[in-house]
Each structure stands twice: as C-alpha cells, then as structure tokens.
mmCIF file of C-alpha atoms in Angstrom:
data_model
loop_
_atom_site.group_PDB
_atom_site.id
_atom_site.type_symbol
_atom_site.label_atom_id
_atom_site.label_comp_id
_atom_site.label_asym_id
_atom_site.label_seq_id
_atom_site.Cartn_x
_atom_site.Cartn_y
_atom_site.Cartn_z
ATOM 1 C CA MET Q 1 -3.458 -1.070 -9.633
ATOM 2 C CA GLY Q 2 -1.188 -2.018 -6.733
ATOM 3 C CA VAL Q 3 1.811 -0.349 -8.390
ATOM 4 C CA ILE Q 4 -0.167 2.820 -9.201
ATOM 5 C CA GLY Q 5 -1.846 2.983 -5.792
ATOM 6 C CA ASN Q 6 1.267 2.427 -3.698
ATOM 7 C CA GLY Q 7 3.245 4.694 -6.022
ATOM 8 C CA LEU Q 8 0.764 7.496 -5.350
ATOM 9 C CA VAL Q 9 0.963 6.868 -1.597
ATOM 10 C CA ILE Q 10 4.776 7.052 -1.707
ATOM 11 C CA PHE Q 11 4.631 10.246 -3.805
ATOM 12 C CA VAL Q 12 2.047 12.003 -1.623
ATOM 13 C CA THR Q 13 3.376 10.971 1.801
ATOM 14 C CA GLY Q 14 7.012 11.365 0.791
ATOM 15 C CA TYR Q 15 6.889 14.615 -1.182
ATOM 16 C CA LYS Q 16 3.555 16.414 -0.774
ATOM 17 C CA MET Q 17 2.360 15.887 2.790
ATOM 18 C CA LYS Q 18 3.994 17.521 5.765
ATOM 19 C CA THR Q 19 6.420 15.033 7.291
ATOM 20 C CA THR Q 20 4.971 13.667 10.521
ATOM 21 C CA VAL Q 21 5.471 10.513 12.538
ATOM 22 C CA ASN Q 22 2.289 9.058 11.042
ATOM 23 C CA SER Q 23 3.332 9.877 7.468
ATOM 24 C CA ILE Q 24 6.658 8.102 8.084
ATOM 25 C CA TRP Q 25 4.807 4.957 9.208
ATOM 26 C CA PHE Q 26 2.534 4.866 6.175
ATOM 27 C CA LEU Q 27 5.339 5.764 3.767
ATOM 28 C CA ASN Q 28 7.289 2.695 4.876
ATOM 29 C CA LEU Q 29 4.170 0.527 4.638
ATOM 30 C CA ALA Q 30 3.665 1.680 1.062
ATOM 31 C CA ILE Q 31 7.328 1.026 0.208
ATOM 32 C CA ALA Q 32 7.024 -2.555 1.486
ATOM 33 C CA ASP Q 33 3.879 -3.113 -0.586
ATOM 34 C CA PHE Q 34 5.368 -1.442 -3.668
ATOM 35 C CA ILE Q 35 8.492 -3.638 -3.664
ATOM 36 C CA PHE Q 36 6.373 -6.751 -3.266
ATOM 37 C CA ILE Q 37 3.984 -5.785 -6.082
ATOM 38 C CA LEU Q 38 6.920 -5.356 -8.468
ATOM 39 C CA PHE Q 39 7.878 -9.010 -7.946
ATOM 40 C CA LEU Q 40 4.278 -10.223 -8.078
ATOM 41 C CA ILE Q 41 4.422 -10.301 -11.877
ATOM 42 C CA LEU Q 42 6.657 -13.375 -11.592
ATOM 43 C CA TYR Q 43 3.926 -15.277 -9.740
ATOM 44 C CA ILE Q 44 1.441 -14.274 -12.428
ATOM 45 C CA VAL Q 45 3.721 -15.655 -15.136
ATOM 46 C CA VAL Q 46 4.167 -18.894 -13.180
ATOM 47 C CA THR Q 47 0.396 -19.250 -12.869
ATOM 48 C CA PHE Q 48 0.025 -19.002 -16.641
ATOM 49 C CA TYR Q 49 2.810 -21.574 -17.007
ATOM 50 C CA LYS Q 50 0.833 -23.981 -14.764
ATOM 51 C CA MET Q 51 3.184 -23.503 -11.794
ATOM 52 C CA VAL Q 52 6.343 -24.149 -13.852
ATOM 53 C CA TRP Q 53 9.186 -21.866 -12.685
ATOM 54 C CA PRO Q 54 11.170 -20.525 -15.672
ATOM 55 C CA PHE Q 55 13.277 -17.856 -13.893
ATOM 56 C CA GLY Q 56 16.010 -19.946 -12.286
ATOM 57 C CA ASP Q 57 17.119 -20.652 -8.732
ATOM 58 C CA VAL Q 58 18.306 -17.132 -7.860
ATOM 59 C CA MET Q 59 14.995 -15.459 -8.718
ATOM 60 C CA CYS Q 60 13.173 -18.242 -6.866
ATOM 61 C CA LYS Q 61 15.019 -17.322 -3.675
ATOM 62 C CA ILE Q 62 14.739 -13.560 -4.208
ATOM 63 C CA THR Q 63 11.009 -13.639 -4.928
ATOM 64 C CA SER Q 64 10.316 -15.803 -1.885
ATOM 65 C CA PHE Q 65 12.467 -13.489 0.231
ATOM 66 C CA VAL Q 66 10.606 -10.367 -0.942
ATOM 67 C CA SER Q 67 7.166 -11.861 -0.224
ATOM 68 C CA ILE Q 68 8.173 -12.901 3.302
ATOM 69 C CA LEU Q 69 9.907 -9.552 3.858
ATOM 70 C CA ASN Q 70 6.704 -7.734 2.918
ATOM 71 C CA MET Q 71 4.750 -9.755 5.475
ATOM 72 C CA PHE Q 72 7.236 -9.179 8.318
ATOM 73 C CA ALA Q 73 7.769 -5.475 7.538
ATOM 74 C CA SER Q 74 4.025 -4.806 7.293
ATOM 75 C CA ILE Q 75 3.082 -6.495 10.564
ATOM 76 C CA PHE Q 76 6.027 -4.969 12.450
ATOM 77 C CA LEU Q 77 5.160 -1.486 11.170
ATOM 78 C CA LEU Q 78 1.511 -1.982 12.119
ATOM 79 C CA THR Q 79 2.661 -3.051 15.581
ATOM 80 C CA ALA Q 80 4.836 0.059 15.888
ATOM 81 C CA ILE Q 81 1.906 2.249 14.824
ATOM 82 C CA SER Q 82 -0.390 0.609 17.387
ATOM 83 C CA LEU Q 83 2.092 1.063 20.233
ATOM 84 C CA ASP Q 84 2.667 4.657 19.123
ATOM 85 C CA ARG Q 85 -1.071 5.365 19.202
ATOM 86 C CA CYS Q 86 -1.398 3.709 22.604
ATOM 87 C CA LEU Q 87 1.399 5.791 24.114
ATOM 88 C CA CYS Q 88 -0.084 8.975 22.645
ATOM 89 C CA THR Q 89 -3.369 8.158 24.365
ATOM 90 C CA TRP Q 90 -2.092 7.098 27.783
ATOM 91 C CA VAL Q 91 1.023 9.243 28.321
ATOM 92 C CA VAL Q 92 0.359 12.361 26.289
ATOM 93 C CA VAL Q 93 3.058 14.642 27.707
ATOM 94 C CA TRP Q 94 5.743 11.949 27.591
ATOM 95 C CA ALA Q 95 4.796 11.054 24.016
ATOM 96 C CA GLN Q 96 4.978 14.700 22.915
ATOM 97 C CA ASN Q 97 8.540 14.975 24.209
ATOM 98 C CA ILE Q 98 9.793 11.589 23.010
ATOM 99 C CA ARG Q 99 7.842 11.187 19.760
ATOM 100 C CA THR Q 100 10.094 12.821 17.149
ATOM 101 C CA LEU Q 101 10.676 12.364 13.424
ATOM 102 C CA VAL Q 102 14.245 11.168 13.966
ATOM 103 C CA LYS Q 103 13.174 8.463 16.393
ATOM 104 C CA ALA Q 104 10.371 7.366 14.069
ATOM 105 C CA ARG Q 105 12.896 6.969 11.245
ATOM 106 C CA ILE Q 106 15.241 5.027 13.528
ATOM 107 C CA ILE Q 107 12.398 2.686 14.462
ATOM 108 C CA CYS Q 108 11.610 2.154 10.777
ATOM 109 C CA VAL Q 109 15.262 1.318 10.059
ATOM 110 C CA PHE Q 110 15.223 -1.164 12.924
ATOM 111 C CA VAL Q 111 11.984 -2.670 11.597
ATOM 112 C CA TRP Q 112 13.519 -3.182 8.154
ATOM 113 C CA ILE Q 113 16.701 -4.732 9.587
ATOM 114 C CA PHE Q 114 14.718 -7.080 11.823
ATOM 115 C CA SER Q 115 12.369 -7.974 8.958
ATOM 116 C CA ILE Q 116 15.305 -8.794 6.684
ATOM 117 C CA SER Q 117 16.867 -10.930 9.425
ATOM 118 C CA CYS Q 118 13.631 -12.871 9.886
ATOM 119 C CA SER Q 119 13.270 -13.376 6.126
ATOM 120 C CA ILE Q 120 16.782 -14.635 5.351
ATOM 121 C CA PRO Q 121 16.179 -18.243 6.562
ATOM 122 C CA PHE Q 122 13.425 -18.612 3.977
ATOM 123 C CA ILE Q 123 16.000 -18.061 1.220
ATOM 124 C CA ILE Q 124 17.882 -21.143 2.392
ATOM 125 C CA ILE Q 125 14.922 -23.535 2.376
ATOM 126 C CA ARG Q 126 13.567 -22.374 -0.992
ATOM 127 C CA SER Q 127 15.028 -23.538 -4.315
ATOM 128 C CA VAL Q 128 14.187 -24.863 -7.767
ATOM 129 C CA ILE Q 129 13.642 -28.625 -7.940
ATOM 130 C CA LYS Q 130 13.176 -30.573 -11.145
ATOM 131 C CA HIS Q 131 10.437 -33.203 -10.971
ATOM 132 C CA ASP Q 132 9.384 -35.236 -14.015
ATOM 133 C CA GLY Q 133 11.289 -32.824 -16.229
ATOM 134 C CA VAL Q 134 9.451 -29.781 -14.814
ATOM 135 C CA GLU Q 135 11.152 -27.119 -12.672
ATOM 136 C CA ASN Q 136 9.264 -25.793 -9.638
ATOM 137 C CA CYS Q 137 10.162 -23.194 -7.002
ATOM 138 C CA VAL Q 138 9.408 -25.070 -3.761
ATOM 139 C CA TYR Q 139 10.605 -25.635 -0.202
ATOM 140 C CA SER Q 140 13.464 -28.114 -0.525
ATOM 141 C CA SER Q 141 14.739 -28.526 3.054
ATOM 142 C CA PRO Q 142 13.819 -31.408 5.383
ATOM 143 C CA ILE Q 143 10.226 -31.344 6.562
ATOM 144 C CA ASN Q 144 11.132 -30.711 10.211
ATOM 145 C CA VAL Q 145 13.195 -27.622 9.289
ATOM 146 C CA ILE Q 146 10.332 -26.250 7.211
ATOM 147 C CA MET Q 147 7.921 -26.939 10.072
ATOM 148 C CA TYR Q 148 10.045 -24.986 12.574
ATOM 149 C CA LEU Q 149 10.343 -22.035 10.206
ATOM 150 C CA PHE Q 150 6.590 -22.025 9.516
ATOM 151 C CA ILE Q 151 5.895 -21.979 13.255
ATOM 152 C CA PHE Q 152 8.440 -19.168 13.652
ATOM 153 C CA ARG Q 153 6.797 -17.216 10.842
ATOM 154 C CA PHE Q 154 3.342 -17.693 12.350
ATOM 155 C CA MET Q 155 4.365 -16.691 15.880
ATOM 156 C CA VAL Q 156 6.807 -13.848 15.134
ATOM 157 C CA GLY Q 157 5.179 -12.613 11.935
ATOM 158 C CA PHE Q 158 1.525 -12.897 12.905
ATOM 159 C CA ALA Q 159 0.312 -14.187 16.291
ATOM 160 C CA VAL Q 160 2.500 -12.200 18.722
ATOM 161 C CA PRO Q 161 2.348 -8.883 16.803
ATOM 162 C CA PHE Q 162 -1.385 -9.207 16.350
ATOM 163 C CA PHE Q 163 -1.839 -9.848 20.079
ATOM 164 C CA ILE Q 164 0.141 -6.661 20.780
ATOM 165 C CA ILE Q 165 -1.953 -4.730 18.256
ATOM 166 C CA VAL Q 166 -5.270 -5.904 19.713
ATOM 167 C CA SER Q 167 -4.068 -5.189 23.264
ATOM 168 C CA SER Q 168 -2.981 -1.692 22.245
ATOM 169 C CA TYR Q 169 -6.357 -0.796 20.793
ATOM 170 C CA VAL Q 170 -8.212 -2.276 23.739
ATOM 171 C CA ALA Q 171 -6.109 -0.018 25.965
ATOM 172 C CA ILE Q 172 -6.867 2.935 23.697
ATOM 173 C CA GLY Q 173 -10.604 2.200 23.888
ATOM 174 C CA VAL Q 174 -10.481 1.939 27.676
ATOM 175 C CA ARG Q 175 -8.622 5.233 27.935
ATOM 176 C CA ALA Q 176 -10.989 7.041 25.581
ATOM 177 C CA LYS Q 177 -14.018 5.704 27.454
ATOM 178 C CA ARG Q 178 -12.558 6.701 30.800
ATOM 179 C CA LEU Q 179 -11.892 10.231 29.578
ATOM 180 C CA LYS Q 180 -15.195 10.283 27.660
ATOM 181 C CA ARG Q 181 -13.459 11.603 24.559
ATOM 182 C CA GLY Q 182 -14.899 9.722 21.632
ATOM 183 C CA LYS Q 183 -13.324 12.228 19.249
ATOM 184 C CA GLN Q 184 -9.899 10.820 20.120
ATOM 185 C CA LEU Q 185 -10.807 7.669 18.210
ATOM 186 C CA ARG Q 186 -11.255 9.526 14.910
ATOM 187 C CA PRO Q 187 -7.550 9.462 13.972
ATOM 188 C CA PHE Q 188 -7.667 5.665 14.228
ATOM 189 C CA ARG Q 189 -10.180 5.235 11.411
ATOM 190 C CA VAL Q 190 -7.266 4.866 8.966
ATOM 191 C CA ILE Q 191 -5.075 2.390 10.825
ATOM 192 C CA ILE Q 192 -7.865 0.116 12.121
ATOM 193 C CA PRO Q 193 -9.154 -0.825 8.612
ATOM 194 C CA VAL Q 194 -5.539 -1.373 7.510
ATOM 195 C CA ILE Q 195 -4.977 -3.765 10.425
ATOM 196 C CA LEU Q 196 -8.252 -5.593 9.772
ATOM 197 C CA ALA Q 197 -7.360 -5.934 6.092
ATOM 198 C CA PHE Q 198 -3.984 -7.396 7.038
ATOM 199 C CA PHE Q 199 -5.612 -9.920 9.377
ATOM 200 C CA ILE Q 200 -8.287 -10.971 6.871
ATOM 201 C CA CYS Q 201 -5.771 -11.325 4.043
ATOM 202 C CA TRP Q 202 -2.900 -13.025 5.871
ATOM 203 C CA CYS Q 203 -4.619 -15.194 8.503
ATOM 204 C CA PRO Q 204 -5.956 -17.812 6.003
ATOM 205 C CA PHE Q 205 -2.494 -18.046 4.413
ATOM 206 C CA GLN Q 206 -0.752 -18.588 7.748
ATOM 207 C CA VAL Q 207 -3.254 -21.228 8.881
ATOM 208 C CA GLN Q 208 -3.221 -23.033 5.530
ATOM 209 C CA GLN Q 209 0.580 -23.184 5.475
ATOM 210 C CA LEU Q 210 0.749 -24.635 8.992
ATOM 211 C CA CYS Q 211 -1.978 -27.177 8.268
ATOM 212 C CA GLN Q 212 -0.377 -28.234 5.001
ATOM 213 C CA ILE Q 213 3.040 -28.873 6.520
ATOM 214 C CA SER Q 214 1.412 -30.682 9.462
ATOM 215 C CA ALA Q 215 -0.547 -32.858 7.052
ATOM 216 C CA HIS Q 216 2.652 -33.944 5.309
ATOM 217 C CA GLU Q 217 4.510 -34.586 8.552
ATOM 218 C CA ASN Q 218 1.704 -36.474 10.317
ATOM 219 C CA ASN Q 219 0.402 -38.352 7.259
ATOM 220 C CA TRP Q 220 -3.111 -36.948 7.217
ATOM 221 C CA SER Q 221 -5.596 -38.468 4.796
ATOM 222 C CA ASP Q 222 -5.037 -37.933 1.088
ATOM 223 C CA SER Q 223 -8.329 -36.069 0.686
ATOM 224 C CA VAL Q 224 -7.372 -33.561 3.391
ATOM 225 C CA GLN Q 225 -3.928 -33.036 1.888
ATOM 226 C CA GLU Q 226 -5.398 -32.546 -1.572
ATOM 227 C CA GLY Q 227 -7.900 -30.038 -0.205
ATOM 228 C CA LEU Q 228 -5.169 -28.076 1.567
ATOM 229 C CA GLU Q 229 -3.005 -28.094 -1.538
ATOM 230 C CA ALA Q 230 -5.920 -26.960 -3.704
ATOM 231 C CA SER Q 231 -6.617 -24.039 -1.350
ATOM 232 C CA GLY Q 232 -3.007 -22.824 -1.635
ATOM 233 C CA PRO Q 233 -3.438 -20.544 -4.674
ATOM 234 C CA PHE Q 234 -6.585 -18.967 -3.202
ATOM 235 C CA VAL Q 235 -5.067 -18.067 0.187
ATOM 236 C CA ALA Q 236 -1.897 -16.858 -1.559
ATOM 237 C CA CYS Q 237 -3.908 -14.521 -3.802
ATOM 238 C CA LEU Q 238 -5.792 -13.274 -0.738
ATOM 239 C CA ALA Q 239 -2.483 -12.476 0.967
ATOM 240 C CA TYR Q 240 -1.187 -10.703 -2.139
ATOM 241 C CA LEU Q 241 -4.401 -8.666 -2.302
ATOM 242 C CA ASN Q 242 -3.444 -6.917 0.921
ATOM 243 C CA SER Q 243 -0.746 -4.909 -0.846
ATOM 244 C CA CYS Q 244 -3.342 -3.561 -3.293
ATOM 245 C CA LEU Q 245 -5.987 -2.787 -0.657
ATOM 246 C CA ASN Q 246 -3.927 -0.446 1.509
ATOM 247 C CA PRO Q 247 -3.783 2.498 -0.966
ATOM 248 C CA ILE Q 248 -7.554 2.278 -1.457
ATOM 249 C CA LEU Q 249 -8.065 2.374 2.314
ATOM 250 C CA TYR Q 250 -5.855 5.465 2.567
ATOM 251 C CA VAL Q 251 -7.980 7.266 -0.057
ATOM 252 C CA PHE Q 252 -11.220 6.268 1.650
ATOM 253 C CA MET Q 253 -10.250 6.994 5.239
ATOM 254 C CA CYS Q 254 -7.624 9.746 5.312
ATOM 255 C CA ASP Q 255 -8.972 13.232 4.604
ATOM 256 C CA GLU Q 256 -5.496 14.814 4.535
ATOM 257 C CA PHE Q 257 -4.260 12.220 2.051
ATOM 258 C CA LYS Q 258 -7.245 12.922 -0.227
ATOM 259 C CA LYS Q 259 -6.594 16.665 -0.078
ATOM 260 C CA LYS Q 260 -2.914 16.288 -0.938
ATOM 261 C CA LEU Q 261 -3.712 13.800 -3.701
ATOM 262 C CA LYS Q 262 -6.212 16.217 -5.250
ATOM 263 C CA LYS Q 263 -3.701 19.058 -5.025
ATOM 264 C CA SER Q 264 -0.946 16.947 -6.607
ATOM 265 C CA LEU Q 265 -3.160 15.773 -9.456
ATOM 266 C CA LEU Q 266 -4.298 19.368 -9.987
ATOM 267 C CA LEU Q 267 -0.694 20.443 -10.538
ATOM 268 C CA VAL Q 268 -0.179 17.542 -12.939
ATOM 269 C CA LEU Q 269 -3.243 18.520 -14.967
ATOM 270 C CA GLU Q 270 -2.216 22.157 -15.033
ATOM 271 C CA GLY Q 271 1.234 21.219 -16.312
ATOM 272 C CA ALA Q 272 -0.093 18.714 -18.842
ATOM 273 C CA PHE Q 273 -2.708 20.995 -20.380
ATOM 274 C CA THR Q 274 -0.672 24.219 -20.441
ATOM 275 C CA GLU Q 275 0.458 25.028 -23.985
ATOM 276 C CA ASP Q 276 3.346 27.241 -25.033
ATOM 277 C CA HIS Q 277 1.326 29.159 -27.616
ATOM 278 C CA VAL Q 278 -1.083 30.341 -24.929
ATOM 279 C CA SER Q 279 1.576 32.642 -23.501
ATOM 280 C CA PHE Q 280 2.482 33.760 -27.050
ATOM 281 C CA ARG Q 281 -1.116 34.584 -27.789
ATOM 282 C CA SER Q 282 -1.361 36.617 -24.608
ATOM 283 C CA THR Q 283 1.223 39.090 -25.971
ATOM 284 C CA ARG Q 284 -1.420 40.361 -28.400
ATOM 285 C CA PHE Q 285 -3.079 42.090 -25.482
ATOM 286 C CA THR Q 286 -0.032 43.966 -24.204
ATOM 287 C CA ARG Q 287 -1.502 47.245 -25.435
ATOM 288 C CA LEU Q 288 -4.436 46.951 -23.055
ATOM 289 C CA SER Q 289 -4.432 49.070 -19.963
ATOM 290 C CA GLU Q 290 -2.827 47.661 -16.828
ATOM 291 C CA SER Q 291 -6.153 47.370 -15.060
ATOM 292 C CA GLN Q 292 -7.743 45.516 -17.973
ATOM 293 C CA GLN Q 293 -4.830 43.086 -18.137
ATOM 294 C CA GLU Q 294 -5.018 42.381 -14.422
ATOM 295 C CA ALA Q 295 -8.790 41.856 -14.482
ATOM 296 C CA SER Q 296 -8.580 39.560 -17.502
ATOM 297 C CA SER Q 297 -5.743 37.542 -15.973
ATOM 298 C CA ASN Q 298 -7.507 37.156 -12.635
ATOM 299 C CA SER Q 299 -10.771 36.136 -14.304
ATOM 300 C CA SER Q 300 -9.060 33.569 -16.534
ATOM 301 C CA THR Q 301 -7.018 32.134 -13.678
ATOM 302 C CA THR Q 302 -10.022 31.888 -11.382
ATOM 303 C CA THR Q 303 -12.126 30.170 -14.044
ATOM 304 C CA ASN Q 304 -9.419 27.644 -14.892
ATOM 305 C CA GLU Q 305 -8.786 26.864 -11.235
ATOM 306 C CA LEU Q 306 -12.480 26.293 -10.545
ATOM 307 C CA VAL Q 307 -12.894 24.051 -13.584
ATOM 308 C CA LEU Q 308 -9.819 21.968 -12.786
ATOM 309 C CA LYS Q 309 -10.705 21.801 -9.095
ATOM 310 C CA ASN Q 310 -14.222 20.518 -9.789
ATOM 311 C CA LEU Q 311 -12.923 18.007 -12.312
ATOM 312 C CA LEU Q 312 -10.244 16.780 -9.938
ATOM 313 C CA MET Q 313 -12.692 16.375 -7.053
ATOM 314 C CA ASN Q 314 -14.845 14.105 -9.200
ATOM 315 C CA ILE Q 315 -11.904 12.019 -10.418
ATOM 316 C CA THR Q 316 -10.404 11.509 -6.958
ATOM 317 C CA GLU Q 317 -13.727 10.760 -5.289
ATOM 318 C CA PHE Q 318 -14.440 7.860 -7.617
ATOM 319 C CA LEU Q 319 -10.861 6.616 -8.066
ATOM 320 C CA PRO Q 320 -11.197 3.499 -5.857
ATOM 321 C CA TYR Q 321 -14.280 2.339 -7.756
ATOM 322 C CA VAL Q 322 -12.912 2.401 -11.271
ATOM 323 C CA SER Q 323 -9.729 0.344 -11.032
ATOM 324 C CA SER Q 324 -11.086 -2.311 -13.392
ATOM 325 C CA VAL Q 325 -11.816 0.226 -16.126
ATOM 326 C CA PHE Q 326 -8.929 2.567 -15.424
ATOM 327 C CA GLY Q 327 -7.979 3.023 -19.051
ATOM 328 C CA VAL Q 328 -11.505 3.789 -20.230
ATOM 329 C CA VAL Q 329 -12.198 6.269 -17.465
ATOM 330 C CA GLY Q 330 -8.785 7.895 -17.789
ATOM 331 C CA ASN Q 331 -9.018 8.494 -21.518
ATOM 332 C CA GLY Q 332 -12.653 9.498 -21.186
ATOM 333 C CA GLY Q 333 -11.627 12.079 -18.602
ATOM 334 C CA VAL Q 334 -8.979 13.501 -20.938
ATOM 335 C CA ILE Q 335 -11.498 13.721 -23.801
ATOM 336 C CA TYR Q 336 -13.992 15.450 -21.509
ATOM 337 C CA VAL Q 337 -11.444 17.946 -20.183
ATOM 338 C CA THR Q 338 -9.822 18.829 -23.490
ATOM 339 C CA GLY Q 339 -13.053 18.793 -25.475
ATOM 340 C CA ARG Q 340 -15.486 20.430 -23.072
ATOM 341 C CA ARG Q 341 -13.743 22.220 -20.230
ATOM 342 C CA ILE Q 342 -10.511 23.639 -21.616
ATOM 343 C CA LYS Q 343 -10.762 26.464 -24.102
ATOM 344 C CA THR Q 344 -9.375 25.460 -27.513
ATOM 345 C CA PRO Q 345 -6.732 28.055 -28.536
ATOM 346 C CA PHE Q 346 -7.404 27.984 -32.294
ATOM 347 C CA GLY Q 347 -11.166 27.506 -32.167
ATOM 348 C CA PHE Q 348 -11.147 23.832 -33.195
#
C-alpha cells in the first residue's frame, strides 16, 4: 500500500496538479517515502528469516543508508514547510516576492544533499557480522562511536527540527489569533497531521535506540536490556509505518489532491474501458442527420461522464479504508462497472 499510495502522490503532485511551492514540498516527501518503501521488502525478508541477513554487506549498508536518509529528508522537508508557512503568515508581502518555484526547488536540492551528508556516516558503522555461523546486519563500530552518531541522529534528525517546527506553528497560531483570522489555519490541516504522524512514528524509535546503546555502554540490568532489545522490532515497524501513512493523510486532508486524484483515475477508467469497435459501430449511424448525430453524441457522452464520475467519487472516498482488501474491492469494482454501468456492445 505504501508503494501504491506514494506512487499516486508522486503522479498527482508531479504531473496533474498545478506546480506550486506546496506541491514541490509534498512531492519530495513522497519521493523520500517511495524510495524507502522499495527497500523495505528486504527487512520483511529478514524478519521471515529470523533476523538472518542473506543479502551481503553492500546491501546491508545501502538499506541502512536509505532508511536513515528517509528520516533526515522527511524531517528537514517538514521543517522547511513549517518555516515557509510561518513566513507566509508573518511577512506576507516579503514572502510573496521571495517565495518562488525556483527557490523552493533549490531548497529541496539542498535538503537532499544535507540529508545524504548526514546519512553517510551510518554506512561506515553498519556491516554484516557472522556470529555462531549466522550473518546479521548490525552496527559493528566501537560502542562510543555508535553512541555519538545516535546522539547526532537524535539531535539533528529529530529534536532540533521538531523544536523549530513547534515554534513555527506556535508563531502561526499567535499571528492568526492577533489578526482574528481563523480561516488562515485551514491550509495547515494537511501539514499538521503529517507532522504529528512523523512525531508519533519516529519518537519511540529514537528514544529506544538511545536507551539501548546507553544500556550497553553503562551496563544496565539484563532485564532492562532484554526489554529494550525486544521492543526494537515494534518501534522499527512504527517508524516504517510513517511512510505508508502520509499518502492516506493527503487523501483525507487535501481537497485539491482528492479532486486531481479523481480526475486522473477518471481518465484511466475512460481509457481502460474504451473499445475500438465502439467507434466502428458508430459509423452505422453516419446517414443520420447532423442534428441527430450531435444530440446522440452529447447524450451518450454526458451519460458516460456522469456514470464514471459517480463511480469514481465512491472509489476515491473509500480508498483509505480498503487497503487490506484492495484486491477484492478492485476486482469487485471492475465487475460492477463492466457488468452494470457500462453498456455491453454486443448485448452480452
């Protein structure tokens, strides 16, 4: 679902929606999530293999790099969005003159470069180690080096950006209250749930990682260390869930995204269900008068558009709820459309 959801976000924001500063932000967020989800299959395989790593040292480093890159890129982009929103609220005229598509793209490039730079050290400390004849992808550097990098990751990749984000939205709230313009907060109903989802998903992972490395370094009790180690898979899955939640939040919260998604799916359905022999069959009516042809064509087109539009509204409205039964609902929708709503050319 993460691949499908983020793929749709990339398609809609990159090709169907009008390019704006906000669409550039969310497009890059979706790209970060999409890349990470593609590598997530390796973690799933490892889980089935009882944490045995069968992909070699290179893939161990690459997969670890991609997961850390996703975290840094996501939080840095969310920070950029928050500062952008804050400037738009406090210095409106200045923001209108400075806030351009080119500068937004430059900021995104800088975010990716900085995220890659922050993620590279984690390639060095991660490798495959053979223990009791079993290969595992683990942190292999000295404990003090790992500790410093974990603290760096927590501060640069979570604590400091999140402080900036919270401060930005407090400033936005103060400004909106001072101007008594509650409607100005409506555009933030997309980004605020995304930020909350990031915090809820990544905070337990960050805390657990710091506590676990501290437990090893300071010789905490065995029961505490075992508990922290046992919680590792849970907090990791919670962090990975964030990449799947964002597309659902976009569908729920962004009216423009829903409209463009419906329009895009409508075009897909029209292309999929259009048959070549329909145009051939229409030549039988070439002897009709021009007015009759025009009336028939307009009536048919209007009917088809209404049917497809109503069908598409229903599918898109319930899309976030049916991820677990996507195949059943999808094929059921095709059966319903082709069997009940679309006219069968040969009377079957």
